[in-house]
């Protein structure tokens, strides 16, 4: 229904001749205006891989089906409330249509069934279990055992360890549904990229400036805090935005956090911004880490507007900047819309690849270890899927889904 031949906006129904049918993920693409997946046929059970908005944003709409159950990890369930309330608020402020309302949201919060990694549960004639996906704390891959096939749905995947998570491990299966966001792309060495990032932060601070670091609330921001604590604990680092509330959910579900003790120390060291006066104080900081990660709103724009007058300040973008996003416009044109006015920004802008998606080599190795007969490549631009297709297409039967068109697998 979505996320076939595109990144994000994921929604997919799987069914077989036992009559069992499940939905996996139901997100929206947070573009302006947002992009929504197609309407879902009736289901009783949905499995949600993780709490990023492009996988979870439309889930409250599923409460239209009686007694629907949402399966996911405890952390995905806990964070869903923040994501849904924020989606609802943004849709009201921006005037975007949303097919679900506040009552659906409340009902959705009651509809979760949470599962530990590795714990089998039954849906119809199938057994399912979740496995660590590496992408962010609480993110899951889904293993499905039907009477005839073993299916592995990768969710958003990283096989590499990141500051806050342990990487995913392959599982032998007959059908592999693999996200391919970074197909054909080689990530820089993670340690080298982190070192380049830290050195840029230090450069800005040493010349008397403030380093503004827009970062996603769920995963990236906390990764950045860990890196700065480890490499530059003498810096005065402030953290603002939705990530502060979200991180509290992490502590309520600590089994998902890598090296919890260190992260507790990171969190004590981080200065959390929780009021307007905190925000003004943060302007005197060395570093501000805040949302939104693509400079499309949130406190990041407020800070940018205050910091833009002093050229000793700098901006460090920490990931992919989608087309039409504020961050992309800033990179390409040196301008950004601040509260409706297109504004030229004369600050140093640097971009770093601190992605928590597997790169091309990791994706191909993962697929090879899983030894599937069939593989479905989704959540990817066309060119990314094509590169994997040409590398593995002789060994594995590869399907390239298009939104709205079913794929039938008979063998
Ligand atoms: Zn994700």
Coordinates of C-alpha atoms and ligand atoms in Angstrom, one line a residue:
X1 CA 0.0 0.0 0.0
X2 CA 3.0 2.2 0.4
X3 CA 6.8 2.2 0.6
X4 CA 7.1 -0.2 -2.3
X5 CA 9.0 2.0 -4.7
X6 CA 9.7 4.9 -2.4
X7 CA 11.4 5.6 1.0
X8 CA 9.0 5.7 3.9
X9 CA 5.2 5.7 3.8
X10 CA 5.3 2.0 4.5
X11 CA 2.2 -0.3 4.6
X12 CA 2.1 -3.9 3.4
X13 CA -0.4 -6.7 3.8
X14 CA 0.8 -10.3 3.7
X15 CA -1.7 -13.2 3.3
X16 CA -1.7 -16.9 2.3
X17 CA -4.2 -19.6 1.5
X18 CA -4.8 -20.4 5.2
X19 CA -6.8 -17.2 5.3
X20 CA -4.3 -15.6 7.7
X21 CA -3.6 -11.9 6.9
X22 CA -1.5 -9.4 8.7
X23 CA -0.5 -5.8 8.1
X24 CA 3.1 -4.7 8.5
X25 CA 3.7 -1.0 9.4
X26 CA 1.4 1.8 8.5
X27 CA 3.2 5.1 8.2
X28 CA 3.1 8.4 6.4
X29 CA 5.9 10.3 4.6
X30 CA 6.4 13.6 6.5
X31 CA 6.6 15.7 3.4
X32 CA 4.7 18.9 2.9
X33 CA 1.9 17.9 2.5
X34 CA 2.4 14.4 4.0
X35 CA 2.0 11.4 1.7
X36 CA -0.2 8.6 2.9
X37 CA -0.4 4.9 2.0
X38 CA -3.4 3.3 0.4
X39 CA -6.4 2.3 2.5
X40 CA -5.9 -1.0 4.3
X41 CA -8.3 -4.0 3.7
X42 CA -9.9 -5.4 6.9
X43 CA -7.3 -6.9 9.3
X44 CA -7.2 -8.1 12.9
X45 CA -3.5 -7.8 13.5
X46 CA -0.8 -5.4 12.5
X47 CA 2.9 -5.7 13.4
X48 CA 4.8 -2.5 13.7
X49 CA 8.5 -2.6 13.2
X50 CA 9.5 0.7 14.9
X51 CA 8.2 4.1 15.9
X52 CA 9.5 6.3 13.1
X53 CA 6.6 8.3 11.6
X54 CA 7.0 6.8 8.1
X55 CA 6.2 3.4 9.7
X56 CA 3.7 4.2 12.4
X57 CA 2.0 7.5 11.5
X58 CA -1.3 6.1 10.2
X59 CA -1.7 3.2 12.7
X60 CA -4.6 5.0 14.6
X61 CA -6.6 4.8 11.4
X62 CA -6.7 1.0 11.8
X63 CA -8.9 1.3 14.8
X64 CA -11.8 1.4 12.2
X65 CA -11.5 -2.4 12.4
X66 CA -13.1 -4.1 15.5
X67 CA -10.7 -5.3 18.1
X68 CA -7.6 -4.7 16.0
X69 CA -4.3 -5.6 17.8
X70 CA -1.0 -3.9 17.2
X71 CA 2.1 -6.0 17.9
X72 CA 5.5 -4.4 18.6
X73 CA 8.2 -4.1 21.2
X74 CA 7.5 -2.3 24.5
X75 CA 9.6 0.7 23.4
X76 CA 7.8 1.1 20.1
X77 CA 4.5 1.0 21.9
X78 CA 5.7 3.6 24.5
X79 CA 7.0 6.0 21.9
X80 CA 3.9 5.7 19.7
X81 CA 2.0 8.0 22.0
X82 CA 4.5 10.8 21.5
X83 CA 4.7 10.3 17.7
X84 CA 0.9 10.2 17.3
X85 CA 0.2 13.2 19.5
X86 CA 2.8 15.2 17.6
X87 CA 1.4 14.1 14.2
X88 CA -2.0 15.1 15.3
X89 CA -0.8 18.5 16.5
X90 CA 1.2 19.2 13.3
X91 CA -1.7 18.3 11.1
X92 CA -3.9 20.8 13.0
X93 CA -1.3 23.6 12.9
X94 CA -0.4 23.1 9.2
X95 CA -3.9 22.3 8.2
X96 CA -3.2 18.9 6.7
X97 CA -6.0 16.4 6.4
X98 CA -5.6 13.3 8.7
X99 CA -8.0 10.3 8.4
X100 CA -7.8 9.6 12.2
X101 CA -8.9 11.7 15.1
X102 CA -8.1 12.0 18.8
X103 CA -10.5 9.3 19.8
X104 CA -8.9 6.9 17.3
X105 CA -5.5 7.8 18.9
X106 CA -6.7 7.0 22.4
X107 CA -8.2 3.7 21.2
X108 CA -5.0 2.9 19.4
X109 CA -3.0 3.3 22.6
X110 CA -5.1 0.6 24.2
X111 CA -4.6 -1.8 21.3
X112 CA -1.0 -2.7 21.8
X113 CA 0.3 -6.1 22.6
X114 CA 4.0 -6.0 23.3
X115 CA 6.6 -8.7 22.7
X116 CA 10.2 -9.3 23.7
X117 CA 12.7 -10.2 21.0
X118 CA 12.6 -13.9 20.3
X119 CA 9.2 -14.6 21.9
X120 CA 6.9 -16.5 19.6
X121 CA 3.2 -15.4 19.2
X122 CA 0.4 -16.7 17.0
X123 CA -1.6 -14.9 14.5
X124 CA -4.1 -17.1 12.6
X125 CA -2.2 -20.1 11.2
X126 CA 1.2 -18.4 11.6
X127 CA 3.8 -18.0 14.3
X128 CA 5.7 -14.8 14.5
X129 CA 8.5 -13.3 16.5
X130 CA 10.5 -10.1 16.6
X131 CA 14.3 -9.7 16.4
X132 CA 16.6 -6.8 16.9
X133 CA 16.8 -4.7 13.7
X134 CA 19.7 -2.4 14.8
X135 CA 18.2 0.7 13.3
X136 CA 17.1 2.3 16.6
X137 CA 16.4 1.1 20.1
X138 CA 13.2 -1.0 20.1
X139 CA 13.3 -1.5 16.3
X140 CA 12.4 -5.0 15.1
X141 CA 12.6 -7.4 12.2
X142 CA 9.7 -9.8 11.9
X143 CA 10.1 -13.6 11.4
X144 CA 7.0 -15.3 10.2
X145 CA 6.5 -19.0 10.1
X146 CA 3.6 -20.1 7.9
X147 CA 2.8 -23.7 7.3
X148 CA 4.8 -23.6 4.1
X149 CA 7.3 -20.7 4.3
X150 CA 9.6 -18.8 6.6
X151 CA 9.4 -15.0 5.9
X152 CA 11.7 -12.4 7.3
X153 CA 10.7 -8.7 7.1
X154 CA 13.7 -6.5 7.8
X155 CA 11.9 -3.3 8.9
X156 CA 14.5 -0.5 8.8
X157 CA 17.7 -2.3 9.2
X158 CA 21.3 -1.8 10.3
X159 CA 23.7 -4.7 10.8
X160 CA 26.3 -2.4 12.2
X161 CA 26.4 -1.4 15.9
X162 CA 25.5 2.2 16.6
X163 CA 26.1 4.2 19.8
X164 CA 22.7 3.2 21.2
X165 CA 22.0 -0.2 19.6
X166 CA 23.4 -3.5 18.6
X167 CA 23.3 -4.5 14.9
X168 CA 20.8 -7.0 13.4
X169 CA 21.8 -10.6 12.6
X170 CA 20.6 -12.5 9.5
X171 CA 18.1 -15.3 9.8
X172 CA 17.7 -18.1 7.3
X173 CA 14.4 -17.7 5.4
X174 CA 12.5 -18.6 2.2
X175 CA 11.2 -15.1 1.5
X176 CA 13.2 -12.0 2.6
X177 CA 11.5 -8.6 2.5
X178 CA 14.5 -6.2 2.6
X179 CA 14.6 -2.4 2.9
X180 CA 17.0 -1.1 0.4
X181 CA 17.3 2.6 1.2
X182 CA 21.1 2.7 0.8
X183 CA 21.4 0.0 -2.0
X184 CA 24.3 1.0 -4.2
X185 CA 25.7 3.4 -1.6
X186 CA 28.7 2.8 0.5
X187 CA 28.7 4.4 4.0
X188 CA 31.9 6.1 5.1
X189 CA 33.7 4.3 7.9
X190 CA 31.6 5.1 11.0
X191 CA 34.5 5.9 13.3
X192 CA 36.1 8.2 10.7
X193 CA 32.8 10.0 10.2
X194 CA 32.3 10.4 13.9
X195 CA 35.8 11.8 14.2
X196 CA 35.2 14.3 11.4
X197 CA 31.9 15.4 13.1
X198 CA 33.6 15.9 16.5
X199 CA 36.4 17.9 14.9
X200 CA 33.9 20.2 13.2
X201 CA 32.1 20.8 16.5
X202 CA 35.4 21.6 18.2
X203 CA 36.4 24.0 15.5
X204 CA 33.2 26.0 15.9
X205 CA 33.4 26.1 19.7
X206 CA 37.1 27.1 19.7
X207 CA 36.4 30.1 17.5
X208 CA 33.7 31.2 20.0
X209 CA 30.6 30.0 18.2
X210 CA 27.7 27.7 18.9
X211 CA 27.3 24.4 17.0
X212 CA 23.7 23.9 16.1
X213 CA 23.0 20.2 15.4
X214 CA 19.5 19.4 14.0
X215 CA 18.8 15.7 14.7
X216 CA 15.8 13.4 14.6
X217 CA 14.2 12.9 18.0
X218 CA 14.3 9.1 17.9
X219 CA 17.8 7.7 17.7
X220 CA 20.0 10.2 16.0
X221 CA 19.8 12.9 18.7
X222 CA 20.7 10.4 21.4
X223 CA 23.6 9.0 19.2
X224 CA 25.0 12.5 18.9
X225 CA 24.8 13.0 22.7
X226 CA 26.7 9.8 23.2
X227 CA 29.4 10.7 20.7
X228 CA 29.9 14.2 22.2
X229 CA 30.0 12.8 25.8
X230 CA 32.6 10.3 24.8
X231 CA 34.8 12.6 22.7
X232 CA 34.3 16.1 24.1
X233 CA 32.9 15.8 27.7
X234 CA 34.2 19.3 28.5
X235 CA 31.6 20.9 26.1
X236 CA 28.4 22.4 27.3
X237 CA 25.7 20.5 25.4
X238 CA 22.0 21.4 25.5
X239 CA 19.3 19.1 24.2
X240 CA 15.9 20.5 23.1
X241 CA 12.7 19.3 21.4
X242 CA 10.6 16.1 21.3
X243 CA 13.7 14.0 21.9
X244 CA 13.8 15.0 25.6
X245 CA 10.4 13.5 26.2
X246 CA 11.1 10.5 24.0
X247 CA 14.3 9.7 25.8
X248 CA 12.4 9.3 29.1
X249 CA 10.5 6.5 27.4
X250 CA 13.9 4.9 26.7
X251 CA 14.6 4.8 30.4
X252 CA 11.2 3.3 31.1
X253 CA 12.1 0.5 28.7
X254 CA 15.8 0.2 29.4
X255 CA 16.3 -3.4 28.0
X256 CA 16.5 -1.8 24.5
X257 CA 19.4 0.5 25.3
X258 CA 23.0 -0.6 24.6
X259 CA 25.3 0.0 27.6
X260 CA 22.6 1.6 29.7
X261 CA 24.9 2.8 32.5
X262 CA 26.9 4.9 30.0
X263 CA 23.7 6.4 28.6
X264 CA 22.5 7.3 32.1
X265 CA 25.7 9.2 32.6
X266 CA 25.3 10.9 29.1
X267 CA 21.7 11.9 30.1
X268 CA 22.9 13.4 33.5
X269 CA 25.6 15.3 31.6
X270 CA 23.2 16.7 29.0
X271 CA 21.4 19.9 29.8
X272 CA 17.8 19.4 29.0
X273 CA 15.9 22.4 27.7
X274 CA 12.4 22.4 29.1
X275 CA 11.3 26.1 29.3
X276 CA 11.5 29.4 27.4
X277 CA 14.2 30.6 29.7
X278 CA 16.2 27.4 29.3
X279 CA 16.0 28.0 25.6
X280 CA 17.4 31.5 25.9
X281 CA 20.2 30.1 28.1
X282 CA 21.0 27.5 25.5
X283 CA 22.0 30.3 23.1
X284 CA 25.1 30.7 25.2
X285 CA 25.9 26.9 25.0
X286 CA 28.7 25.3 23.0
X287 CA 26.4 22.9 21.3
X288 CA 22.6 22.7 20.8
X289 CA 21.2 19.3 19.7
X290 CA 17.5 19.6 18.7
X291 CA 14.7 18.7 16.3
X292 CA 13.7 18.8 13.5
X293 CA 16.4 16.8 11.9
X294 CA 15.7 18.2 8.4
X295 CA 15.1 21.8 9.6
X296 CA 11.4 21.7 8.8
X297 CA 10.2 23.1 12.1
X298 CA 10.7 22.5 15.8
X299 CA 13.1 24.4 18.0
X300 CA 15.9 24.1 15.4
X301 CA 14.4 26.9 13.3
X302 CA 14.0 29.1 16.4
X303 CA 17.7 28.6 17.3
X304 CA 18.8 29.1 13.7
X305 CA 17.0 32.4 13.5
X306 CA 18.8 33.6 16.7
X307 CA 22.2 32.2 15.8
X308 CA 22.4 33.3 12.1
X309 CA 23.7 36.8 12.8
X310 CA 27.1 35.6 14.1
X311 CA 29.3 33.9 11.5
X312 CA 31.3 32.1 14.2
X313 CA 28.3 29.8 14.7
X314 CA 27.8 26.8 12.5
X315 CA 25.3 24.1 11.5
X316 CA 26.0 20.4 11.4
X317 CA 23.4 18.3 9.6
X318 CA 23.6 14.7 10.8
X319 CA 21.8 12.7 8.1
X320 CA 19.9 12.5 4.9
X321 CA 17.9 15.7 3.9
X322 CA 14.8 14.8 1.9
X323 CA 13.9 16.7 -1.2
X324 CA 12.0 19.9 -0.4
X325 CA 13.1 19.8 3.2
X326 CA 14.5 22.9 4.9
X327 CA 17.9 21.2 5.3
X328 CA 18.2 20.4 1.6
X329 CA 17.3 23.9 0.6
X330 CA 20.0 25.2 2.9
X331 CA 22.6 22.9 1.5
X332 CA 21.8 23.6 -2.1
X333 CA 20.8 27.3 -2.0
X334 CA 22.1 28.6 1.3
X335 CA 18.6 29.8 2.1
X336 CA 15.8 28.5 4.3
X337 CA 12.2 29.5 5.1
X338 CA 12.1 30.8 8.7
X339 CA 8.6 31.5 9.9
X340 CA 7.5 32.0 6.3
X341 CA 10.3 34.2 5.1
X342 CA 13.0 32.8 2.8
X343 CA 16.2 33.8 4.6
X344 CA 19.8 33.7 3.5
X345 CA 22.1 31.9 6.0
X346 CA 25.7 32.9 6.1
X347 CA 27.0 30.3 8.5
X348 CA 29.3 27.3 7.9
X349 CA 27.1 24.3 7.0
X350 CA 28.5 20.7 7.1
X351 CA 26.8 17.4 6.5
X352 CA 27.7 14.0 8.1
X353 CA 26.6 10.5 7.2
X354 CA 25.7 9.0 10.6
X355 CA 22.9 6.9 9.1
X356 CA 21.4 4.0 11.0
X357 CA 20.5 2.1 7.8
X358 CA 22.6 -0.7 6.4
X359 CA 24.7 0.4 3.3
X360 CA 25.0 -1.6 0.1
X361 CA 27.7 -4.0 1.3
X362 CA 25.9 -4.7 4.6
X363 CA 22.5 -5.2 2.7
X364 CA 24.1 -7.7 0.2
X365 CA 25.9 -9.6 3.0
X366 CA 22.7 -9.8 5.0
X367 CA 20.7 -11.1 2.1
X368 CA 23.3 -13.7 1.2
X369 CA 23.4 -15.1 4.8
X370 CA 19.6 -15.3 4.9
X371 CA 19.7 -17.6 1.8
X372 CA 16.2 -16.7 0.6
X373 CA 14.7 -18.2 -2.6
X374 CA 12.6 -15.0 -3.1
X375 CA 13.5 -11.5 -2.1
X376 CA 11.3 -8.4 -2.1
X377 CA 13.2 -5.1 -2.1
X378 CA 11.2 -2.2 -0.7
X379 CA 11.7 1.2 1.0
X380 CA 14.1 2.4 -1.6
X381 CA 14.7 4.7 -4.6
X382 CA 14.6 2.9 -7.9
X383 CA 18.3 3.2 -8.5
X384 CA 19.1 1.6 -5.1
X385 CA 17.0 -1.4 -5.9
X386 CA 18.5 -1.8 -9.3
X387 CA 22.1 -2.0 -8.0
X388 CA 21.2 -4.8 -5.6
X389 CA 19.2 -6.5 -8.3
X390 CA 22.1 -6.6 -10.6
X391 CA 24.4 -7.9 -7.9
X392 CA 22.2 -10.7 -6.4
X393 CA 19.6 -11.3 -9.1
X394 CA 21.3 -14.5 -10.4
X395 CA 21.3 -16.2 -7.0
X396 CA 17.9 -15.0 -5.6
X397 CA 14.6 -14.4 -7.3
X398 CA 14.2 -10.6 -6.7
X399 CA 10.8 -8.8 -6.8
X400 CA 10.6 -5.0 -7.1
X401 CA 7.2 -4.0 -5.7
X402 CA 5.3 -1.0 -7.0
X403 CA 2.7 0.6 -4.7
X404 CA -0.8 -0.9 -5.1
X405 CA 0.3 -3.9 -7.2
X406 CA 0.2 -7.3 -5.4
X407 CA 3.1 -9.8 -5.6
X408 CA 2.2 -13.5 -5.7
X409 CA 4.8 -16.1 -4.6
X410 CA 3.9 -19.7 -5.4
X411 CA 7.0 -21.6 -4.6
Ligands
LIG1 ZN1 13.2 4.2 10.6

